[in-house]
Coordinates of C-alpha atoms and ligand atoms in Angstrom, one line a residue:
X1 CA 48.6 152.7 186.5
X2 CA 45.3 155.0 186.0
X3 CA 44.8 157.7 185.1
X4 CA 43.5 159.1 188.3
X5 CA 46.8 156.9 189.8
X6 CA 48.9 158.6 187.2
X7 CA 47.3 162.6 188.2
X8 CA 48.0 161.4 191.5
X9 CA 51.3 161.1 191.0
X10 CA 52.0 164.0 189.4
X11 CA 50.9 165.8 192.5
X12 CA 47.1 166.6 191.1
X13 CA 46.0 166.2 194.8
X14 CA 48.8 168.0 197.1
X15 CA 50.2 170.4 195.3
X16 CA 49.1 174.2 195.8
X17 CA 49.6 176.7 192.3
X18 CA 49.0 179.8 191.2
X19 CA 45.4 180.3 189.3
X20 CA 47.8 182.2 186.4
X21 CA 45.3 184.9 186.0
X22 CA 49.0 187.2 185.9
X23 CA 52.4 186.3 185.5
X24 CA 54.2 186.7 187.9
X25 CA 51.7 186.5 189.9
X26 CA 50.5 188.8 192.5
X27 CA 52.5 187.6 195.5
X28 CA 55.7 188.9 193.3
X29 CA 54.2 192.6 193.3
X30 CA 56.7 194.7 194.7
X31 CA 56.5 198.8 195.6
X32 CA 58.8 199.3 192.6
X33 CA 55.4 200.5 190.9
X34 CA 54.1 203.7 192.1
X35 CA 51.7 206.5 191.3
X36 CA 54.1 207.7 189.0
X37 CA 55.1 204.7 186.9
X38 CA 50.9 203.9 187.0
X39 CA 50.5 207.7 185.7
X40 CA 53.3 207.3 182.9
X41 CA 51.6 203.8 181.7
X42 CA 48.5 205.7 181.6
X43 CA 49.8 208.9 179.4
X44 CA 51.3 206.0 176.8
X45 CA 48.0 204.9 176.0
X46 CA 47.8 205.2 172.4
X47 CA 45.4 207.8 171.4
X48 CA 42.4 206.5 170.1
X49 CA 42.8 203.1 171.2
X50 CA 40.5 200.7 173.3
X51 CA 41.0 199.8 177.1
X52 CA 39.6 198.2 179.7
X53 CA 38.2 199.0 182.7
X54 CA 37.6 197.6 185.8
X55 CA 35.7 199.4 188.8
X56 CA 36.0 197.9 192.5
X57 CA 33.6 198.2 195.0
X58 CA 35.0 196.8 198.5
X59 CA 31.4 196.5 200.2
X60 CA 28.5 194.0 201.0
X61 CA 25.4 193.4 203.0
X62 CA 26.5 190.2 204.6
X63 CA 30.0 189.1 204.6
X64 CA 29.6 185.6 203.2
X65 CA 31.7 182.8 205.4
X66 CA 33.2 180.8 201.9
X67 CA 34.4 184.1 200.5
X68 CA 38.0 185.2 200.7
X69 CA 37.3 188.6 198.9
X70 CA 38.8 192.4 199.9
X71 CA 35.5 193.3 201.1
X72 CA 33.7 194.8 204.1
X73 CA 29.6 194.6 205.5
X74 CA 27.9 197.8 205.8
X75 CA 24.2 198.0 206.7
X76 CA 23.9 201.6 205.6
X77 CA 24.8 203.7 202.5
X78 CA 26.9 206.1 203.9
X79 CA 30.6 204.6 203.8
X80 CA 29.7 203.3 200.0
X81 CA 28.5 207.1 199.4
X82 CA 31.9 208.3 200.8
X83 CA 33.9 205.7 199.0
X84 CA 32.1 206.8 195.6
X85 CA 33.0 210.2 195.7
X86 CA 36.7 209.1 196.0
X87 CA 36.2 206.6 193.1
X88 CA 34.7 209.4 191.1
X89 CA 38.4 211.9 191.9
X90 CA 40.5 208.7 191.0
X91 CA 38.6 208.7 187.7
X92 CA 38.5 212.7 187.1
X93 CA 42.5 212.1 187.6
X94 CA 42.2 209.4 184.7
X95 CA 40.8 211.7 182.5
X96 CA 43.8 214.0 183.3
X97 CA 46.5 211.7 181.9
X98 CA 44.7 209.6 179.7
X99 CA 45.4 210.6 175.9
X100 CA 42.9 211.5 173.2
X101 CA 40.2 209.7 172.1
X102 CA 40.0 206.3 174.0
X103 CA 37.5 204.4 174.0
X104 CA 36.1 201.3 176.0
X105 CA 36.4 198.1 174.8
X106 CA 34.8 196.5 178.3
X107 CA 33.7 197.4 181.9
X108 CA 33.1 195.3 184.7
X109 CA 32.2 196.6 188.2
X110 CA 32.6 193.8 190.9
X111 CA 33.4 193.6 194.6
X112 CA 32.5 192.9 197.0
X113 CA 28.9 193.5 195.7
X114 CA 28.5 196.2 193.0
X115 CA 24.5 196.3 193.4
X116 CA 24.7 197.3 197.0
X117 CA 24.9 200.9 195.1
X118 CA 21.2 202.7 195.4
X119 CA 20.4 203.5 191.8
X120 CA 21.1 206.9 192.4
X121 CA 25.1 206.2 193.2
X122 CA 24.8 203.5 189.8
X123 CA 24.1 206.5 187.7
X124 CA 27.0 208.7 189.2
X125 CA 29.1 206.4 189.1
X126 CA 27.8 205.2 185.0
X127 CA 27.9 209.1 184.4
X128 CA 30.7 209.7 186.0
X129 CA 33.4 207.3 183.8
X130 CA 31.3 207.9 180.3
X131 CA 32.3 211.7 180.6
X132 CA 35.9 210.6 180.7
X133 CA 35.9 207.3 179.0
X134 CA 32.7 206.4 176.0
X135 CA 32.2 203.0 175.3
X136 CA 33.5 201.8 171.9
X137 CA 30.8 200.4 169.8
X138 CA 30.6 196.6 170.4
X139 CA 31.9 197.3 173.7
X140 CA 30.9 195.3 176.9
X141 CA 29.7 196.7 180.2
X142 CA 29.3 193.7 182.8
X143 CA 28.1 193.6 186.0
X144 CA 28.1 191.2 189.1
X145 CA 24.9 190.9 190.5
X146 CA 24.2 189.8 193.8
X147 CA 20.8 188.4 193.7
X148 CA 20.0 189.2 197.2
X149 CA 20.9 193.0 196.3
X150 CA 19.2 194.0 193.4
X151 CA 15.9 195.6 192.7
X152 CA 14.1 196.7 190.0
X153 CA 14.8 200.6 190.1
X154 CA 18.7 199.4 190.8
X155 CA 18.5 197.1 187.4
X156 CA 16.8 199.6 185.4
X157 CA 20.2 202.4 186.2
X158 CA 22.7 199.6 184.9
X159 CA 20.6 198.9 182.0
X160 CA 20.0 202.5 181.4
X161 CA 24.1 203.6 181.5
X162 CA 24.5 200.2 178.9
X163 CA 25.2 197.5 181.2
X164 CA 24.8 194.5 178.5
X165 CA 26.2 191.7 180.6
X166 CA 25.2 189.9 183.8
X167 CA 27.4 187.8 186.2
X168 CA 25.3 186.2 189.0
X169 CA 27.0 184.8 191.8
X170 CA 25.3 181.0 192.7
X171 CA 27.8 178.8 194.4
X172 CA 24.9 175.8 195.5
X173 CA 21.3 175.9 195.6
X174 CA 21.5 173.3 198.2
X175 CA 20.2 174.9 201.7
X176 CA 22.3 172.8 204.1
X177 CA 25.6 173.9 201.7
X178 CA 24.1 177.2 201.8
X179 CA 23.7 177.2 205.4
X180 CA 27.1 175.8 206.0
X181 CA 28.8 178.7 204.0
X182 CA 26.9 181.7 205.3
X183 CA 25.5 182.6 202.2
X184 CA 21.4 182.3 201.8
X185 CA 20.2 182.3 198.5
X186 CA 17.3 180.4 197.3
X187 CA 16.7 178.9 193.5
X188 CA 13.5 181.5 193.3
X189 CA 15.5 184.6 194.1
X190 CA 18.0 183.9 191.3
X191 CA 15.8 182.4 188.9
X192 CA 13.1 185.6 189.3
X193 CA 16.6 187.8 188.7
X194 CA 17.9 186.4 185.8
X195 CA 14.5 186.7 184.7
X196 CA 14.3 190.3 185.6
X197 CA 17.5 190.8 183.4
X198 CA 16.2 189.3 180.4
X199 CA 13.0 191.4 180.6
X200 CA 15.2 193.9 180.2
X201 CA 16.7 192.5 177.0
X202 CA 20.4 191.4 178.4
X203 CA 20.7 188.1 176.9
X204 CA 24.1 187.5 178.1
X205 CA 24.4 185.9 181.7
X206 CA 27.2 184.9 183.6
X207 CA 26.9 182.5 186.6
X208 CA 29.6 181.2 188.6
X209 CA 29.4 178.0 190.8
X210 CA 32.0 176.2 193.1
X211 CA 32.8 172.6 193.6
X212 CA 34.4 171.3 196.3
X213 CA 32.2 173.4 199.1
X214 CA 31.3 171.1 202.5
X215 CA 28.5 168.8 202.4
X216 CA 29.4 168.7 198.7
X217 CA 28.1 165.4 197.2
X218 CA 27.9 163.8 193.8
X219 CA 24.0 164.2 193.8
X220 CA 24.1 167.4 195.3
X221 CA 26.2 169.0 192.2
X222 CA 24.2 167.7 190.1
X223 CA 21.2 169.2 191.5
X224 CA 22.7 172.9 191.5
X225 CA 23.6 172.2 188.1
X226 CA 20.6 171.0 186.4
X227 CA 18.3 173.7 188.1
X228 CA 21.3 176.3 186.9
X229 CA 20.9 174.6 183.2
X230 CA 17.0 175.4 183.6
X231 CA 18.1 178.8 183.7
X232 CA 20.1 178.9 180.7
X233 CA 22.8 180.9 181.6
X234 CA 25.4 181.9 178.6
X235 CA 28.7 180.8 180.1
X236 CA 29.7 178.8 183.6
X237 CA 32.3 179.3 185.8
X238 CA 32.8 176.2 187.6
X239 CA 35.7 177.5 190.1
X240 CA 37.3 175.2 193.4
X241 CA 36.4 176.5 196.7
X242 CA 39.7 177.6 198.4
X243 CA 39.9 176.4 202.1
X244 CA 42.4 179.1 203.5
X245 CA 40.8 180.2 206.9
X246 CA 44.5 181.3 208.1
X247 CA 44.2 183.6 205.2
X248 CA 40.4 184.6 205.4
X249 CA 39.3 184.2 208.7
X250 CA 35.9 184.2 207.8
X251 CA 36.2 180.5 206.7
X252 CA 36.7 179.7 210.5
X253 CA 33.2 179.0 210.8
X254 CA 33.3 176.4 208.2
X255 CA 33.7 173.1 209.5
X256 CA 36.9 171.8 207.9
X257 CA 35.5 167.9 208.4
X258 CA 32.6 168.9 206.2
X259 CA 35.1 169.3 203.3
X260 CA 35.2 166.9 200.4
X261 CA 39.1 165.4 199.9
X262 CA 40.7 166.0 196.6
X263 CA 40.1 163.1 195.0
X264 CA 35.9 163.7 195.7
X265 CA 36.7 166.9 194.5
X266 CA 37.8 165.7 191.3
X267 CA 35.0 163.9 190.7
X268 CA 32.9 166.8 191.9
X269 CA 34.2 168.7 188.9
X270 CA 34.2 165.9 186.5
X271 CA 30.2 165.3 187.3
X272 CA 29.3 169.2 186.9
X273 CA 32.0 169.2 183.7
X274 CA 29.9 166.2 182.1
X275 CA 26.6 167.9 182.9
X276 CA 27.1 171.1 181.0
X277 CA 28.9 169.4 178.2
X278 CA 25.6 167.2 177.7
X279 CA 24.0 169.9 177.5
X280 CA 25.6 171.1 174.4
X281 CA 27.5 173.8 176.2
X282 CA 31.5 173.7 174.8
X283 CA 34.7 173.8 177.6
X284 CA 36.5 177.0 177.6
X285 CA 39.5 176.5 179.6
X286 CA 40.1 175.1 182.4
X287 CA 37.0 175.7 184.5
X288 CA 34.6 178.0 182.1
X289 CA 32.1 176.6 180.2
X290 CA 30.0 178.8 177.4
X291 CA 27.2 178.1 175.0
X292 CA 27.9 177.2 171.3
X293 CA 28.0 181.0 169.8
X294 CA 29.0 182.8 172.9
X295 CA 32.0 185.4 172.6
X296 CA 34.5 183.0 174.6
X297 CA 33.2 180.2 172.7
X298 CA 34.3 182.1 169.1
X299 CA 37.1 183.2 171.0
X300 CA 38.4 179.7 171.8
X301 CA 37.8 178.1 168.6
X302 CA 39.6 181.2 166.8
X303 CA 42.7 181.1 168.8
X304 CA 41.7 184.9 170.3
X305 CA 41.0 183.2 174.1
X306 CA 42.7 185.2 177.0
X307 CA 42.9 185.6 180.9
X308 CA 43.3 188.5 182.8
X309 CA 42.1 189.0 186.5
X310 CA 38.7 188.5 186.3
X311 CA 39.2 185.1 184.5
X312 CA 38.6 184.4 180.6
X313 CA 37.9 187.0 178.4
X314 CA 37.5 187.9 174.7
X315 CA 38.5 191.1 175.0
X316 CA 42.3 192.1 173.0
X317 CA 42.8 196.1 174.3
X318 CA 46.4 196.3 175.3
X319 CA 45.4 198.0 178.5
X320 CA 43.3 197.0 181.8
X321 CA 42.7 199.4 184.0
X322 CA 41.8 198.7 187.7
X323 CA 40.2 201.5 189.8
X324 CA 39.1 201.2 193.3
X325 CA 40.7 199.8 196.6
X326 CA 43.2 196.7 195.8
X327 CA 42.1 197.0 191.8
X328 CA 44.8 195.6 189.7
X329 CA 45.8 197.5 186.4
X330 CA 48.2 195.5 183.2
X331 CA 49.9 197.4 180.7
X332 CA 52.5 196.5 178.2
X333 CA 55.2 197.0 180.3
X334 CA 53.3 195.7 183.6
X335 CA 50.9 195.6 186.6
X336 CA 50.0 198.2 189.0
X337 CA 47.9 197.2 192.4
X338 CA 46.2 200.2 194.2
X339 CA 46.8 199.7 198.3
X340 CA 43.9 197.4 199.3
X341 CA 43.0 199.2 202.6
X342 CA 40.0 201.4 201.5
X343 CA 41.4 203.7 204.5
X344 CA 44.9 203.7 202.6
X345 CA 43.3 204.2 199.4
X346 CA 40.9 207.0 200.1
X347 CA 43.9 208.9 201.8
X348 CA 45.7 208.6 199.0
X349 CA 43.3 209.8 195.9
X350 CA 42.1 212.6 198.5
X351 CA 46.0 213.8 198.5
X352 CA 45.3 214.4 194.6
X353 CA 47.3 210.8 193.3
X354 CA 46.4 208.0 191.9
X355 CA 46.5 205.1 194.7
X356 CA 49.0 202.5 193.3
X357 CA 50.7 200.2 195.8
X358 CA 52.7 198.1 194.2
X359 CA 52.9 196.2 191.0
X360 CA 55.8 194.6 189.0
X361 CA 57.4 195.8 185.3
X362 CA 58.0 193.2 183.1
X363 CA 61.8 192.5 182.1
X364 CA 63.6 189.5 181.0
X365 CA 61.9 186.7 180.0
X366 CA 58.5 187.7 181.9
X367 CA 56.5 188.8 178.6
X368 CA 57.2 185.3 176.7
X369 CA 56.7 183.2 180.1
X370 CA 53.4 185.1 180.8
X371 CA 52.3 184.3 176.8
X372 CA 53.5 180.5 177.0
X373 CA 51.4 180.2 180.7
X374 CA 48.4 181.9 178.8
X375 CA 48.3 180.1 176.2
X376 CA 48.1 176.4 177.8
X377 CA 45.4 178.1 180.2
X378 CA 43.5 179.0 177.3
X379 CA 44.1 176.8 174.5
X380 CA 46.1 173.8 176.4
X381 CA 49.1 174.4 173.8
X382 CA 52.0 176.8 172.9
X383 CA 52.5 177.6 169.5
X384 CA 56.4 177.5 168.7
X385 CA 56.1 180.0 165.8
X386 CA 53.9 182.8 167.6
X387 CA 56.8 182.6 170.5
X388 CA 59.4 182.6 168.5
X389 CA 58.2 184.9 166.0
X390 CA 57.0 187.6 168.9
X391 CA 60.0 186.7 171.6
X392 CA 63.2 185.6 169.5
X393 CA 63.6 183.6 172.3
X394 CA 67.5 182.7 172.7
X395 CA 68.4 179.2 170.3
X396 CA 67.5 176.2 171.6
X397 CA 65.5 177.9 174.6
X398 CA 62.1 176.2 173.6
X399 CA 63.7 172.9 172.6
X400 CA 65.2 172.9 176.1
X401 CA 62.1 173.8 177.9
X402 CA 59.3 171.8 176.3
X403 CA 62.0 168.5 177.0
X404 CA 62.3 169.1 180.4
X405 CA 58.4 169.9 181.1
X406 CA 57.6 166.8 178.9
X407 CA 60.3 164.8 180.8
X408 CA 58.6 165.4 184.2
X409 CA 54.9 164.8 183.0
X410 CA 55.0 161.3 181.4
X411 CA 52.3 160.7 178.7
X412 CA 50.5 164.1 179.3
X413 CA 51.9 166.2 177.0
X414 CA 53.1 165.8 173.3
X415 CA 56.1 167.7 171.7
X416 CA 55.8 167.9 168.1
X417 CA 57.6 170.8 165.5
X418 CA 54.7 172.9 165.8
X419 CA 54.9 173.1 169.6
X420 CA 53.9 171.7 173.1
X421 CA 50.6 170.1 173.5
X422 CA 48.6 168.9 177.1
X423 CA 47.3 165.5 176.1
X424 CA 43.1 165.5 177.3
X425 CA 43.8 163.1 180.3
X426 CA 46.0 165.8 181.4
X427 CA 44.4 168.5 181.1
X428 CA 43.7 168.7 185.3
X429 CA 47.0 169.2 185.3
X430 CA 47.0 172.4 183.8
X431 CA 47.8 174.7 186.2
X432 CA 50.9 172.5 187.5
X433 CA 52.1 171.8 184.0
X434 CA 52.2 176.0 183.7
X435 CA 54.1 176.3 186.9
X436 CA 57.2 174.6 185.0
X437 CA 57.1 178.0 182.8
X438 CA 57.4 179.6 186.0
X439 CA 60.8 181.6 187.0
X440 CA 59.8 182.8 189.6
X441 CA 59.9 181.5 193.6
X442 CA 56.7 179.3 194.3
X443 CA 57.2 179.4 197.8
X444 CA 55.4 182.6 198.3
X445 CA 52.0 182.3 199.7
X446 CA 48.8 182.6 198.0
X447 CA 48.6 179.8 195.7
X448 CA 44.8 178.1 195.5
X449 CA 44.9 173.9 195.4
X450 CA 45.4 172.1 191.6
X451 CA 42.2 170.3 192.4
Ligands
SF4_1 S1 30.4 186.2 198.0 FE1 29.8 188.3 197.2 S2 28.3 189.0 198.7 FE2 29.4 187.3 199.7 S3 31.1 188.2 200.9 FE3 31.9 187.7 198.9 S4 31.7 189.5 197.6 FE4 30.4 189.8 199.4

């Protein structure tokens, strides 16, 4: 048998798992996390530590047809004014509980689409969290840009409040994809942008592209990725487009027959994979890549790669805090989700509280589960000796576990006394192989496809 045979068979092109940017995952949230558990995490902050923060802005121009993001269109400034003001009470009642002395290790605003913000609202909003919460030196302040919704005046603000990192949405440069997908955006536009930020003297892009979009071909990737190579960008996400129009009913106007099958989608990642790696850039992960010299890149080869809800990060502060409508928060002892109606939300931080929904707090086995998922999604292995030294898992618990997930994924992963290893040729497997470290039900709903 194959290889592609053998992926086959392991269910590379039916089966529906979790991305693992959590664990549990998000589905498992329950409203056993509240304002007041949110507010306690918060006031156990150490003082003088670093966090992170994360600042959601639920709003765009035009409501893209691919996307499946909590977001909503305005034409004019006035709900995003409105919705600002409450962002700016949910961060003075940060500042109220958060102890001494913390600093910020990174920001990132995203959406919906951050630059819709006039650069008026950018600075209120930069002023606004640096009175309550300086950046650390070192620190990172990232942004996603929208290249379609930025101007000069806008750019300057960001760069201005210390914005030192760019993420620019591209998906495909190809017009009939672009046409298919409801999202316009032509090579110029985002090459004159990321030219715009580098005038400014941010020499770390981000740009994201998708495989598996309809009308997707082997040539066509290729295209989008050379002419994104031309523009040199730091690091890559090259992330599956998710089909789910039950779910996002935007996708209705996608033509389902348009869609590549699995098995083109596979190769649709494996040509844009073997383009950047040509290109000297080095894999990070399952669907990142990131120049030679990059912070991800020192932080794979060192063994310091994580995830977190925004994907693959550098960054070690304990804490991530999520503001905004539907932002998602980890702690030590777990996750809090604000309510994702920005109605909901707004009602709530205008009744003086913070806006938590839901969430989960860890117990059990979660911590050492979440560790052992994270760590084959970043390094494609689990040390035995970090578990066991920061676990004390029960005798004979890892034995038992690694011989059962090796026992169902023949010839893809390796056992040996220093741990569990995925074998290259299974490394699209990834994402299954870490649902075996699962405990919790998979037949809850949101789960993206393995390829
Ligand atoms: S892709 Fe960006 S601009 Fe388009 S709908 Fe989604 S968040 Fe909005």
């Amino acid at each position: 048998m194959d290889n592609q045979a053998q992926l086959a068979k392991l269910g590379l092109f039916d089966a529906r798992v979790p991305r693992y940017t959590s664990y549990p995952t998000a589905p498992h949230f329950s409203d056993a996390v509240q304002d007041n558990v949110f507010g306690q995490w918060v006031r156990e902050i150490p003082e003088n530590s670093q966090i992170s923060l994360y600042l959601h802005i639920p709003f765009c121009r035009n409501l893209c047809w691919f996307c499946a993001c909590r977001t909503q269109g305005t034409q004019t400034d006035s709900p995003v004014r409105g919705y600002l003001s409450h962002l700016k009470e949910e961060i003075a009642l940060l500042a109220q509980n958060l102890p001494k002395g913390v600093t910020l290790s990174r920001m990132h605003w995203g959406g919906g689409t951050p630059t819709l913000m006039a650069a008026d609202m950018i600075e209120e909003l930069a002023e606004a969290v640096a009175e309550v919460v300086p950046m650390a030196k070192g620190g990172e302040f990232s942004v996603e840009i929208d290249p379609n919704q930025i101007d000069e005046s806008r750019l300057d603000a960001l760069v201005r409040h210390g914005m030192n990192r760019a993420s620019v949405g591209v998906q495909d440069f190809h017009p009939d994809i672009q046409k298919t997908i409801g999202r316009i955006q032509s090579f110029e536009i985002t090459r004159d942008v990321i030219g715009m930020i580098r005038d400014r003297g941010i020499n770390s892009v981000n740009a994201d592209i998708l495989f598996g979009l309809p009308h997707q071909s082997k040539e066509r990737i290729a295209e989008t990725v050379q002419k994104l190579l031309s523009l040199s960008p730091d690091r890559v996400a090259l992330y599956g487009y998710d089909h789910v129009p039950w779910m996002a009913k935007r996708q209705q106007l996608i033509p389902t027959d348009a869609l590549p099958t699995p098995v083109q989608r596979l190769k649709l990642y494996e040509t844009a994979r073997r383009l950047f790696l040509w290109d000297g850039y080095r894999e990070i992960g399952i669907d990142h890549f990131a120049k030679p010299g990059d912070g991800l890149d020192i932080a794979e080869r060192t063994g310091r790669l994580r995830r977190n809800f925004q994907g693959y990060t550098d960054d070690t502060a304990e804490a991530l805090i999520g503001l905004g409508a539907s932002a998602i928060s980890k702690f030590p002892k777990g996750y809090a989700q604000n309510l994702s109606s920005t109605a909901d939300y707004i009602q709530r931080v205008t009744d003086g509280r913070f806006a938590t929904g839901r969430g989960h707090v860890f117990e059990g086995e979660d911590t050492m589960r979440a560790r052992m998922i994270e760590a084959l999604m970043c390094d494609f292995r689990i040390d035995r000796a970090e578990i066991t030294r920061d676990f004390e898992p029960k005798p004979g618990l890892l034995d038992r576990m690694f011989t059962e997930v090796s026992a169902a994924f023949p010839d893809m992963i390796e056992v040996t006394p220093a741990g569990l290893e995925i074998r290259k040729e299974g490394r699209p497997l990834t994402r299954i192989i870490a649902r075996a470290f699962d405990d919790y039900d998979m037949s809850k709903a949101g789960h993206s496809p393995a390829m």
